[in-house]
Amino acid sequence: MEQNGSDKPAFMSNSGATSTSNLAGRVFMPSELRFAAMPPLALYIHLPWCVRKCPYCDFNSHLAPQSQLREVAIQLEPKAVQSEHGFADSLPIELQRRYLNALVADLDQQLPKIWGRKLYSIFIGGGTPSLFAPELIDELLAAVRARFGMPQTGEITMEANPGTFEQARFEGFRKAGVNRLSIGVQSFSDSHLKALGRVHNSEQAIAAVRSAVALFDEVNIDLMYALPHQNVEQALADVAQAVALNSTHLSLYQLTMEPNTLFAAKPPPLPDDDTLVDIEEAVHKAAKQSGFEHYEISAFSKPGHRSQHNLNYWGFGDYLGVGAGAHAKISYSNRIERENRHRNPMAYMEEMEGAAQPLEVRTLAVKELPFEFMLNALRLVDGAPESWFVERCGRPLSDLQKPLNAALSKGLIEAQPGLFKPTELGFRFLNDVQQLFLVG
Ligand code: SF4
């Protein structure tokens, strides 16, 4: 994995929390972290609006203003479902522009934190980013390029939903520099899409993926399984349709009931545990038999098409996060910080218009690092090189010795030199394995 960036001395830190006890005399406190180089750096940009809140969704997504009006219209006149442009016109351009300005202000605030480091990848997620006009996405990416260096071949992913699909729109995103499209299909079955409260139907999903595959070299399809009343054959039909459409990447997620969602309050009838296991095994097997490599718990790709951005995240790389509710993880020469921003888009924009700092900044304690690292790294099917812990946490491997021995003795981690990789049993009880690294 590419290693960008500089080993910035502690006294150049701009966050206010410095490890120097006397700057004039350059007397440094000894740091508990030692980095040979800064970890790879990615950028996440959150665009928070959707045309409807899906009943299972716990992401930071908010109803777009025009959608609120449309939902009221649908209550009054059930046939008034879509305009001629589907749902792509749900977000007023003035609001898009105001949000873009807030993002640019946020980007400006990030610059001093990552002095001299280059971006490795960009991910524009949401919400439904494809609600934004291609011209605005073009401006956004131009603003990023003007501030951060990025290799020509760097991966730039954007999430899109079939309900906002228009050919010209997808072409516009491509021209703006997006080179990977991730499409939230979830199912190709109309009845399951309805049960999931999605605004698109199967025909729109197929049209959106076909157009994406024609325009982009990298296309991911998000599919969910274990849907209400779903059986193995129906789940397999979804995978078969995705495979037939020639995407390069599949993300296969189990539908789960997350707290504070409509489904959590009123759960739909889900497949029983035995059927769930059968469905999961069947869809994983079908994806692999169709030439997809299973490289992370939920991620499958054609050879050479793994998501670089997500690999950086799972490998405990750094990422800046801009936008409402975005999280960031940034390493400095003496500490690792996590940042959170206001989840509410209006509060976020007001905050950025006042040039405020992120809502919450927290330095990770050394004892938190083993769990933080393993939480993601153990999701990788091929395992994570143990050198990543030293490189990305700035700590010696001895920090992991005790929990690692416990995991080894329970047969949860393979005894493979140089690699952290759960055994088959470990993958089945991954939460338990990760918990072992919560050291007190
Ligand atoms: S489209 Fe995606 S982000 Fe938006 S509400 Fe539905 S699941 Fe959540």
Short mmCIF file of N, CA and C and ligand atoms in Angstrom, two decimals, residues 48-62 126-128 159 161 186 196-198, ligand 1:
data_model
loop_
_atom_site.label_atom_id
_atom_site.label_comp_id
_atom_site.label_asym_id
_atom_site.label_seq_id
_atom_site.Cartn_x
_atom_site.Cartn_y
_atom_site.Cartn_z
N PRO A 48 -25.47 14.64 2.81
CA PRO A 48 -26.37 13.96 3.75
C PRO A 48 -27.83 13.77 3.34
N TRP A 49 -28.26 14.26 2.16
CA TRP A 49 -29.71 14.22 1.90
C TRP A 49 -30.14 13.00 1.09
N CYS A 50 -31.37 12.57 1.35
CA CYS A 50 -31.98 11.46 0.60
C CYS A 50 -33.40 11.85 0.22
N VAL A 51 -33.98 11.13 -0.74
CA VAL A 51 -35.34 11.46 -1.13
C VAL A 51 -36.37 10.83 -0.18
N ARG A 52 -35.95 9.83 0.56
CA ARG A 52 -36.82 9.23 1.57
C ARG A 52 -35.92 8.55 2.59
N LYS A 53 -36.34 8.50 3.84
CA LYS A 53 -35.55 7.80 4.84
C LYS A 53 -35.97 6.33 4.82
N CYS A 54 -35.05 5.44 4.46
CA CYS A 54 -35.38 4.02 4.42
C CYS A 54 -35.57 3.51 5.86
N PRO A 55 -36.53 2.61 6.08
CA PRO A 55 -36.88 2.23 7.46
C PRO A 55 -35.79 1.47 8.21
N TYR A 56 -34.78 0.98 7.49
CA TYR A 56 -33.70 0.22 8.15
C TYR A 56 -32.45 1.08 8.37
N CYS A 57 -32.48 2.33 7.89
CA CYS A 57 -31.24 3.10 7.76
C CYS A 57 -30.87 3.84 9.04
N ASP A 58 -29.63 3.61 9.50
CA ASP A 58 -29.14 4.39 10.65
C ASP A 58 -27.99 5.30 10.25
N PHE A 59 -27.83 5.52 8.94
CA PHE A 59 -26.79 6.46 8.49
C PHE A 59 -27.25 7.90 8.77
N ASN A 60 -26.31 8.81 8.68
CA ASN A 60 -26.66 10.21 8.87
C ASN A 60 -27.27 10.75 7.58
N SER A 61 -28.54 10.43 7.37
CA SER A 61 -29.22 10.88 6.15
C SER A 61 -30.48 11.64 6.53
N HIS A 62 -30.77 12.67 5.76
CA HIS A 62 -31.88 13.58 6.07
C HIS A 62 -32.74 13.77 4.83
N GLY A 126 -23.01 9.08 1.47
CA GLY A 126 -24.17 9.80 2.00
C GLY A 126 -25.03 8.92 2.88
N GLY A 127 -26.29 9.30 2.96
CA GLY A 127 -27.09 10.12 2.07
C GLY A 127 -27.06 9.60 0.63
N THR A 128 -27.51 10.45 -0.24
CA THR A 128 -27.55 10.13 -1.67
C THR A 128 -26.77 11.21 -2.42
N GLU A 159 -21.23 7.51 -4.27
CA GLU A 159 -22.42 6.67 -4.12
C GLU A 159 -23.57 7.27 -4.93
N ASN A 161 -27.85 6.43 -6.13
CA ASN A 161 -29.03 5.57 -5.97
C ASN A 161 -29.83 5.53 -7.26
N GLN A 186 -29.60 -2.76 -3.47
CA GLN A 186 -30.16 -3.54 -2.34
C GLN A 186 -30.91 -4.79 -2.78
N LEU A 196 -38.41 -2.77 1.64
CA LEU A 196 -37.30 -1.99 2.20
C LEU A 196 -37.56 -0.48 2.13
N GLY A 197 -38.71 -0.10 1.56
CA GLY A 197 -39.05 1.32 1.49
C GLY A 197 -38.21 2.09 0.50
N ARG A 198 -37.63 1.38 -0.48
CA ARG A 198 -36.79 2.07 -1.46
C ARG A 198 -37.66 2.80 -2.49
S1 SF4 B 1 -30.93 5.84 0.46
FE1 SF4 B 1 -29.27 4.99 1.73
S2 SF4 B 1 -28.57 6.66 3.05
FE2 SF4 B 1 -30.58 7.26 2.16
S3 SF4 B 1 -32.07 6.67 3.71
FE3 SF4 B 1 -31.92 4.96 2.28
S4 SF4 B 1 -30.32 3.61 3.12
FE4 SF4 B 1 -30.16 5.58 4.18
#
